[in-house]
Amino acid sequence: METKLIEAVPVRHWGRWVSAVVVGLLAVGLAYQVIVNPNFHWDVVAANLLAPDICQAVGFTLALTVGAMVLGVLLAVTMAVMRRSENPVLRGVATFYIWFFRGTPIYTQLIFWGLMGTLWPTMTFGIPFTSIEFFTVTPGNMFGGLNATMFFYAVVGLGVNEGAYLAEIVRSGLNSVDAGQEEAAKALGMSSGQVLRRVVLPQAMRVIVPPTGNETISMLKTTSLVTAVPLTLELTATTSAKGSSSFLPVPFLLVAAVWYLVITSILMVGQYYLEKYYGRGANRDAGKVGRRASAKAKVSRQAAITASGTTTDDPFIEYTP
């Protein structure tokens, strides 16, 4: 008796096809309306997308994002370690920092940073409650120019606020590492710093990187709030000013949106490879294949077994000893 493979017919998902067609038509119709609508002024968008002042604003936005995230990560790691410390003073300071900067709006914080020169006309650094002074600075004109000084305060304001949020992300990542590994590393003679750098932090990065990537993308868009400092050199402020002066706000908002989408796409690609790097060896999807490929492999395997002649033609035959 010749064995034949079953010619299975896939289930027809008519509802899925109809919904895909409807959604596709709606999406194409919406895109067509946006493209052909003359009120969007796509010619103005194309003419200003690579304008020198726009490119300069993109550079300032990227500098604000990178500077704030670097400061935020440094503060986050420090505060997360302090919160895990057995020293009550360090733990209390870290808790207060996180509580304060997470509990107040970022816009309000940036306004305070912009008023730093008003609150403290001069700042002297030295040993508290003594006459020993190291140096004195003028917060309102720290770097010799208003834009440079406001840029510094914008980076500090964004970074300090971001550090409070990232501190909880870092702390959750550190807590995700099994305590036994830390104890084993200490048993091998490692110091606390070595355990953190070589054992705990590399494993915690798999948990820390994905939300940190989201925070980076969020920071890119939060830079639009630095007008509160005030700093008007970043992308949203520049495009808004050009839109107001030309009485064409929509095309310049589209210019800003295009640049934000481009930068966000690049950051998402970087986040993907960073996650892949720190998740190597723990990626549960590495051995997965598609459903069609899996079904095809099963059919091929069954055909090979059948062709080998090592199995009986009747799968229901009974052998009675």
Short mmCIF file of N, CA and C in Angstrom, two decimals, residues 106-252:
data_model
loop_
_atom_site.label_atom_id
_atom_site.label_comp_id
_atom_site.label_asym_id
_atom_site.label_seq_id
_atom_site.Cartn_x
_atom_site.Cartn_y
_atom_site.Cartn_z
N ILE A 106 9.21 68.90 34.34
CA ILE A 106 10.49 69.27 33.73
C ILE A 106 10.48 70.72 33.27
N TYR A 107 9.32 71.20 32.80
CA TYR A 107 9.24 72.60 32.35
C TYR A 107 9.51 73.56 33.51
N THR A 108 8.94 73.24 34.68
CA THR A 108 9.17 74.08 35.86
C THR A 108 10.63 74.06 36.27
N GLN A 109 11.25 72.88 36.22
CA GLN A 109 12.67 72.78 36.57
C GLN A 109 13.53 73.61 35.62
N LEU A 110 13.20 73.56 34.32
CA LEU A 110 14.00 74.31 33.35
C LEU A 110 13.88 75.81 33.58
N ILE A 111 12.70 76.28 33.99
CA ILE A 111 12.54 77.71 34.30
C ILE A 111 13.46 78.11 35.44
N PHE A 112 13.56 77.24 36.47
CA PHE A 112 14.45 77.54 37.60
C PHE A 112 15.91 77.59 37.15
N TRP A 113 16.28 76.66 36.24
CA TRP A 113 17.66 76.68 35.76
C TRP A 113 17.95 77.97 34.99
N GLY A 114 16.95 78.46 34.25
CA GLY A 114 17.13 79.71 33.52
C GLY A 114 17.23 80.92 34.44
N LEU A 115 16.66 80.81 35.63
CA LEU A 115 16.72 81.92 36.60
C LEU A 115 17.90 81.80 37.56
N MET A 116 18.82 80.91 37.26
CA MET A 116 19.94 80.67 38.17
C MET A 116 20.73 81.95 38.44
N GLY A 117 20.91 82.77 37.39
CA GLY A 117 21.66 84.01 37.56
C GLY A 117 20.93 85.01 38.43
N THR A 118 19.61 84.94 38.45
CA THR A 118 18.83 85.83 39.31
C THR A 118 18.84 85.36 40.75
N LEU A 119 18.78 84.05 40.94
CA LEU A 119 18.75 83.50 42.29
C LEU A 119 20.09 83.65 42.99
N TRP A 120 21.18 83.40 42.23
CA TRP A 120 22.53 83.53 42.78
C TRP A 120 23.37 84.38 41.81
N PRO A 121 23.50 85.67 42.06
CA PRO A 121 24.31 86.52 41.15
C PRO A 121 25.76 86.03 41.06
N THR A 122 26.31 85.54 42.16
CA THR A 122 27.65 84.95 42.16
C THR A 122 27.62 83.68 43.00
N MET A 123 28.45 82.73 42.63
CA MET A 123 28.55 81.47 43.36
C MET A 123 30.01 81.22 43.69
N THR A 124 30.29 81.01 44.97
CA THR A 124 31.65 80.75 45.42
C THR A 124 31.77 79.31 45.90
N PHE A 125 32.79 78.62 45.38
CA PHE A 125 33.02 77.22 45.74
C PHE A 125 34.19 77.13 46.72
N GLY A 126 33.97 76.43 47.80
CA GLY A 126 35.00 76.28 48.82
C GLY A 126 34.54 75.28 49.86
N ILE A 127 35.13 75.32 51.02
CA ILE A 127 34.74 74.42 52.12
C ILE A 127 33.67 75.13 52.94
N PRO A 128 32.48 74.54 53.08
CA PRO A 128 31.38 75.20 53.79
C PRO A 128 31.75 75.56 55.23
N PHE A 129 31.22 76.71 55.68
CA PHE A 129 31.36 77.20 57.05
C PHE A 129 32.82 77.52 57.42
N THR A 130 33.65 77.72 56.40
CA THR A 130 35.02 78.17 56.62
C THR A 130 35.31 79.32 55.68
N SER A 131 36.45 79.95 55.82
CA SER A 131 36.84 81.05 54.93
C SER A 131 37.63 80.57 53.72
N ILE A 132 37.75 79.26 53.56
CA ILE A 132 38.52 78.70 52.44
C ILE A 132 37.64 78.73 51.18
N GLU A 133 38.09 79.46 50.14
CA GLU A 133 37.37 79.59 48.88
C GLU A 133 38.30 79.19 47.73
N PHE A 134 37.76 78.43 46.81
CA PHE A 134 38.56 77.97 45.67
C PHE A 134 38.39 78.90 44.46
N PHE A 135 37.13 79.13 44.05
CA PHE A 135 36.90 80.03 42.91
C PHE A 135 35.46 80.52 42.97
N THR A 136 35.21 81.62 42.24
CA THR A 136 33.89 82.24 42.18
C THR A 136 33.45 82.36 40.72
N VAL A 137 32.19 82.06 40.46
CA VAL A 137 31.67 82.15 39.10
C VAL A 137 30.41 83.02 39.11
N THR A 138 30.08 83.51 37.93
CA THR A 138 28.84 84.29 37.75
C THR A 138 27.85 83.44 36.96
N PRO A 139 26.84 82.87 37.60
CA PRO A 139 25.95 81.94 36.89
C PRO A 139 25.24 82.55 35.70
N GLY A 140 24.94 83.85 35.73
CA GLY A 140 24.21 84.45 34.62
C GLY A 140 25.02 84.63 33.37
N ASN A 141 26.35 84.57 33.49
CA ASN A 141 27.22 84.74 32.32
C ASN A 141 28.45 83.85 32.49
N MET A 142 28.20 82.58 32.68
CA MET A 142 29.26 81.66 33.06
C MET A 142 30.27 81.44 31.93
N PHE A 143 29.80 81.41 30.68
CA PHE A 143 30.69 81.08 29.56
C PHE A 143 30.90 82.26 28.62
N GLY A 144 30.64 83.46 29.10
CA GLY A 144 30.94 84.64 28.29
C GLY A 144 29.87 85.01 27.29
N GLY A 145 28.87 84.19 27.10
CA GLY A 145 27.79 84.50 26.16
C GLY A 145 26.48 83.92 26.66
N LEU A 146 25.38 84.59 26.32
CA LEU A 146 24.09 84.14 26.84
C LEU A 146 23.70 82.78 26.28
N ASN A 147 23.88 82.57 24.96
CA ASN A 147 23.48 81.29 24.37
C ASN A 147 24.28 80.13 24.93
N ALA A 148 25.59 80.32 25.10
CA ALA A 148 26.44 79.25 25.64
C ALA A 148 26.04 78.92 27.07
N THR A 149 25.76 79.97 27.85
CA THR A 149 25.36 79.74 29.25
C THR A 149 24.01 79.05 29.33
N MET A 150 23.05 79.48 28.51
CA MET A 150 21.73 78.86 28.53
C MET A 150 21.79 77.42 28.00
N PHE A 151 22.67 77.18 27.02
CA PHE A 151 22.84 75.82 26.53
C PHE A 151 23.35 74.90 27.65
N PHE A 152 24.30 75.42 28.44
CA PHE A 152 24.82 74.63 29.57
C PHE A 152 23.71 74.32 30.57
N TYR A 153 22.90 75.34 30.91
CA TYR A 153 21.81 75.10 31.86
C TYR A 153 20.76 74.15 31.29
N ALA A 154 20.53 74.23 29.98
CA ALA A 154 19.56 73.32 29.37
C ALA A 154 20.03 71.87 29.47
N VAL A 155 21.32 71.64 29.19
CA VAL A 155 21.87 70.28 29.31
C VAL A 155 21.79 69.80 30.75
N VAL A 156 22.18 70.67 31.68
CA VAL A 156 22.14 70.27 33.09
C VAL A 156 20.71 70.00 33.55
N GLY A 157 19.78 70.88 33.17
CA GLY A 157 18.38 70.70 33.57
C GLY A 157 17.78 69.42 33.02
N LEU A 158 18.01 69.17 31.74
CA LEU A 158 17.49 67.94 31.15
C LEU A 158 18.16 66.70 31.73
N GLY A 159 19.49 66.78 31.92
CA GLY A 159 20.22 65.62 32.42
C GLY A 159 19.87 65.27 33.85
N VAL A 160 19.73 66.29 34.69
CA VAL A 160 19.39 66.03 36.10
C VAL A 160 18.00 65.41 36.21
N ASN A 161 17.06 65.92 35.41
CA ASN A 161 15.72 65.33 35.43
C ASN A 161 15.73 63.90 34.89
N GLU A 162 16.46 63.68 33.81
CA GLU A 162 16.51 62.34 33.22
C GLU A 162 17.18 61.35 34.16
N GLY A 163 18.18 61.83 34.91
CA GLY A 163 18.88 60.94 35.84
C GLY A 163 17.95 60.34 36.88
N ALA A 164 16.94 61.11 37.30
CA ALA A 164 16.01 60.60 38.31
C ALA A 164 15.18 59.44 37.76
N TYR A 165 14.77 59.55 36.51
CA TYR A 165 13.99 58.46 35.91
C TYR A 165 14.88 57.25 35.60
N LEU A 166 16.07 57.55 35.05
CA LEU A 166 16.97 56.43 34.70
C LEU A 166 17.47 55.71 35.94
N ALA A 167 17.55 56.40 37.08
CA ALA A 167 18.03 55.76 38.30
C ALA A 167 17.15 54.57 38.68
N GLU A 168 15.84 54.72 38.52
CA GLU A 168 14.96 53.61 38.83
C GLU A 168 15.10 52.47 37.82
N ILE A 169 15.35 52.82 36.56
CA ILE A 169 15.58 51.78 35.54
C ILE A 169 16.87 51.02 35.85
N VAL A 170 17.91 51.75 36.19
CA VAL A 170 19.19 51.09 36.53
C VAL A 170 19.04 50.23 37.78
N ARG A 171 18.33 50.76 38.77
CA ARG A 171 18.14 49.98 40.01
C ARG A 171 17.38 48.68 39.74
N SER A 172 16.35 48.75 38.89
CA SER A 172 15.63 47.52 38.57
C SER A 172 16.51 46.54 37.82
N GLY A 173 17.39 47.06 36.95
CA GLY A 173 18.32 46.17 36.25
C GLY A 173 19.31 45.52 37.19
N LEU A 174 19.83 46.29 38.14
CA LEU A 174 20.78 45.72 39.11
C LEU A 174 20.08 44.68 39.98
N ASN A 175 18.84 44.93 40.35
CA ASN A 175 18.12 43.97 41.19
C ASN A 175 17.76 42.69 40.42
N SER A 176 17.76 42.76 39.08
CA SER A 176 17.40 41.57 38.30
C SER A 176 18.50 40.52 38.30
N VAL A 177 19.72 40.91 38.67
CA VAL A 177 20.84 39.95 38.71
C VAL A 177 20.75 39.17 40.01
N ASP A 178 20.89 37.87 39.89
CA ASP A 178 20.78 36.99 41.06
C ASP A 178 21.84 37.34 42.10
N ALA A 179 21.41 37.45 43.35
CA ALA A 179 22.34 37.83 44.43
C ALA A 179 23.44 36.80 44.63
N GLY A 180 23.18 35.57 44.23
CA GLY A 180 24.20 34.52 44.40
C GLY A 180 25.44 34.79 43.58
N GLN A 181 25.28 35.42 42.43
CA GLN A 181 26.45 35.71 41.60
C GLN A 181 27.34 36.76 42.26
N GLU A 182 26.71 37.74 42.90
CA GLU A 182 27.48 38.75 43.61
C GLU A 182 28.24 38.12 44.77
N GLU A 183 27.58 37.22 45.48
CA GLU A 183 28.24 36.55 46.60
C GLU A 183 29.37 35.66 46.12
N ALA A 184 29.16 34.99 44.98
CA ALA A 184 30.21 34.13 44.43
C ALA A 184 31.42 34.94 44.00
N ALA A 185 31.15 36.13 43.39
CA ALA A 185 32.26 36.98 42.96
C ALA A 185 33.05 37.48 44.15
N LYS A 186 32.37 37.84 45.23
CA LYS A 186 33.07 38.29 46.44
C LYS A 186 33.86 37.15 47.06
N ALA A 187 33.31 35.93 46.95
CA ALA A 187 34.04 34.77 47.48
C ALA A 187 35.33 34.52 46.71
N LEU A 188 35.36 34.96 45.44
CA LEU A 188 36.58 34.81 44.64
C LEU A 188 37.60 35.90 44.91
N GLY A 189 37.25 36.86 45.77
CA GLY A 189 38.20 37.90 46.15
C GLY A 189 37.99 39.23 45.45
N MET A 190 36.90 39.37 44.68
CA MET A 190 36.66 40.64 43.98
C MET A 190 36.18 41.70 44.98
N SER A 191 36.58 42.95 44.70
CA SER A 191 36.08 44.06 45.51
C SER A 191 34.66 44.41 45.06
N SER A 192 34.00 45.30 45.82
CA SER A 192 32.63 45.68 45.47
C SER A 192 32.58 46.37 44.10
N GLY A 193 33.59 47.21 43.82
CA GLY A 193 33.63 47.88 42.53
C GLY A 193 33.82 46.91 41.38
N GLN A 194 34.69 45.93 41.58
CA GLN A 194 34.92 44.92 40.54
C GLN A 194 33.67 44.08 40.31
N VAL A 195 32.97 43.75 41.39
CA VAL A 195 31.74 42.97 41.25
C VAL A 195 30.71 43.75 40.44
N LEU A 196 30.62 45.06 40.73
CA LEU A 196 29.65 45.88 40.01
C LEU A 196 30.01 45.99 38.53
N ARG A 197 31.29 46.25 38.23
CA ARG A 197 31.70 46.49 36.84
C ARG A 197 31.75 45.20 36.03
N ARG A 198 32.22 44.10 36.63
CA ARG A 198 32.49 42.90 35.85
C ARG A 198 31.39 41.84 35.93
N VAL A 199 30.56 41.89 36.95
CA VAL A 199 29.57 40.82 37.13
C VAL A 199 28.14 41.36 37.03
N VAL A 200 27.83 42.35 37.87
CA VAL A 200 26.44 42.80 37.98
C VAL A 200 26.02 43.66 36.80
N LEU A 201 26.79 44.72 36.52
CA LEU A 201 26.38 45.68 35.50
C LEU A 201 26.28 45.07 34.09
N PRO A 202 27.25 44.23 33.65
CA PRO A 202 27.09 43.64 32.31
C PRO A 202 25.82 42.82 32.16
N GLN A 203 25.42 42.10 33.21
CA GLN A 203 24.19 41.32 33.12
C GLN A 203 22.94 42.20 33.23
N ALA A 204 23.06 43.27 34.02
CA ALA A 204 21.91 44.17 34.17
C ALA A 204 21.64 44.97 32.91
N MET A 205 22.63 45.12 32.04
CA MET A 205 22.45 45.93 30.83
C MET A 205 21.36 45.36 29.93
N ARG A 206 21.17 44.04 29.97
CA ARG A 206 20.11 43.44 29.14
C ARG A 206 18.74 43.96 29.55
N VAL A 207 18.57 44.28 30.83
CA VAL A 207 17.31 44.84 31.32
C VAL A 207 17.28 46.36 31.18
N ILE A 208 18.45 46.99 31.29
CA ILE A 208 18.52 48.45 31.32
C ILE A 208 18.40 49.06 29.92
N VAL A 209 18.99 48.41 28.92
CA VAL A 209 19.09 49.04 27.59
C VAL A 209 17.74 49.35 26.94
N PRO A 210 16.76 48.43 26.89
CA PRO A 210 15.50 48.77 26.19
C PRO A 210 14.79 50.00 26.73
N PRO A 211 14.55 50.12 28.05
CA PRO A 211 13.91 51.36 28.51
C PRO A 211 14.78 52.59 28.37
N THR A 212 16.12 52.39 28.44
CA THR A 212 17.00 53.55 28.23
C THR A 212 16.90 54.06 26.80
N GLY A 213 16.74 53.14 25.84
CA GLY A 213 16.53 53.56 24.46
C GLY A 213 15.26 54.37 24.31
N ASN A 214 14.21 53.94 24.97
CA ASN A 214 12.97 54.72 24.94
C ASN A 214 13.16 56.09 25.57
N GLU A 215 13.91 56.14 26.67
CA GLU A 215 14.16 57.42 27.32
C GLU A 215 14.98 58.35 26.42
N THR A 216 15.90 57.78 25.64
CA THR A 216 16.69 58.60 24.71
C THR A 216 15.81 59.23 23.64
N ILE A 217 14.91 58.42 23.09
CA ILE A 217 13.98 58.95 22.08
C ILE A 217 13.07 60.00 22.70
N SER A 218 12.63 59.74 23.92
CA SER A 218 11.79 60.72 24.61
C SER A 218 12.57 62.01 24.88
N MET A 219 13.85 61.88 25.23
CA MET A 219 14.67 63.06 25.48
C MET A 219 14.83 63.91 24.23
N LEU A 220 14.93 63.24 23.06
CA LEU A 220 15.06 63.98 21.81
C LEU A 220 13.89 64.95 21.64
N LYS A 221 12.71 64.51 21.99
CA LYS A 221 11.53 65.37 21.84
C LYS A 221 11.36 66.32 23.03
N THR A 222 11.87 65.93 24.20
CA THR A 222 11.78 66.81 25.36
C THR A 222 12.65 68.05 25.20
N THR A 223 13.65 67.98 24.31
CA THR A 223 14.51 69.16 24.10
C THR A 223 13.72 70.37 23.62
N SER A 224 12.51 70.13 23.09
CA SER A 224 11.69 71.25 22.62
C SER A 224 11.24 72.13 23.79
N LEU A 225 11.39 71.66 25.03
CA LEU A 225 10.97 72.43 26.20
C LEU A 225 12.05 73.38 26.70
N VAL A 226 13.23 73.37 26.08
CA VAL A 226 14.31 74.22 26.59
C VAL A 226 14.05 75.70 26.31
N THR A 227 12.97 76.02 25.63
CA THR A 227 12.60 77.43 25.49
C THR A 227 12.31 78.05 26.85
N ALA A 228 12.05 77.21 27.86
CA ALA A 228 11.81 77.71 29.21
C ALA A 228 13.08 78.20 29.87
N VAL A 229 14.27 77.86 29.32
CA VAL A 229 15.52 78.20 30.03
C VAL A 229 15.84 79.70 30.06
N PRO A 230 15.83 80.47 28.97
CA PRO A 230 15.35 80.19 27.63
C PRO A 230 16.49 79.92 26.64
N LEU A 231 16.28 78.92 25.77
CA LEU A 231 17.20 78.62 24.68
C LEU A 231 16.35 78.38 23.44
N THR A 232 16.58 79.14 22.41
CA THR A 232 15.73 79.08 21.20
C THR A 232 16.51 78.62 19.98
N LEU A 233 17.56 77.84 20.20
CA LEU A 233 18.38 77.39 19.07
C LEU A 233 18.06 75.98 18.63
N GLU A 234 17.20 75.28 19.37
CA GLU A 234 16.90 73.88 18.98
C GLU A 234 15.84 73.84 17.90
N LEU A 235 15.49 72.64 17.44
CA LEU A 235 14.74 72.46 16.20
C LEU A 235 13.33 73.03 16.26
N THR A 236 12.56 72.70 17.30
CA THR A 236 11.17 73.15 17.37
C THR A 236 11.08 74.67 17.45
N ALA A 237 11.94 75.28 18.28
CA ALA A 237 11.91 76.74 18.41
C ALA A 237 12.30 77.41 17.10
N THR A 238 13.30 76.87 16.40
CA THR A 238 13.74 77.47 15.14
C THR A 238 12.66 77.38 14.07
N THR A 239 12.06 76.19 13.92
CA THR A 239 11.02 76.03 12.90
C THR A 239 9.76 76.84 13.25
N SER A 240 9.43 76.94 14.52
CA SER A 240 8.28 77.74 14.92
C SER A 240 8.50 79.22 14.60
N ALA A 241 9.73 79.68 14.86
CA ALA A 241 10.04 81.08 14.56
C ALA A 241 9.97 81.35 13.06
N LYS A 242 10.49 80.44 12.27
CA LYS A 242 10.45 80.63 10.81
C LYS A 242 9.02 80.54 10.29
N GLY A 243 8.23 79.65 10.89
CA GLY A 243 6.83 79.55 10.47
C GLY A 243 6.03 80.79 10.81
N SER A 244 6.31 81.38 11.98
CA SER A 244 5.59 82.60 12.37
C SER A 244 5.99 83.79 11.50
N SER A 245 7.28 83.88 11.19
CA SER A 245 7.74 85.03 10.39
C SER A 245 7.26 84.95 8.94
N SER A 246 7.06 83.74 8.43
CA SER A 246 6.62 83.58 7.04
C SER A 246 5.11 83.35 6.92
N PHE A 247 4.39 83.31 8.05
CA PHE A 247 2.95 83.03 8.08
C PHE A 247 2.63 81.66 7.46
N LEU A 248 3.58 80.74 7.53
CA LEU A 248 3.38 79.37 7.04
C LEU A 248 3.81 78.39 8.14
N PRO A 249 3.03 78.27 9.20
CA PRO A 249 3.48 77.41 10.31
C PRO A 249 3.47 75.92 9.96
N VAL A 250 2.51 75.50 9.12
CA VAL A 250 2.37 74.06 8.86
C VAL A 250 3.60 73.46 8.16
N PRO A 251 4.07 74.04 7.04
CA PRO A 251 5.23 73.40 6.40
C PRO A 251 6.47 73.36 7.28
N PHE A 252 6.66 74.36 8.13
CA PHE A 252 7.84 74.33 9.00
C PHE A 252 7.67 73.34 10.16
#
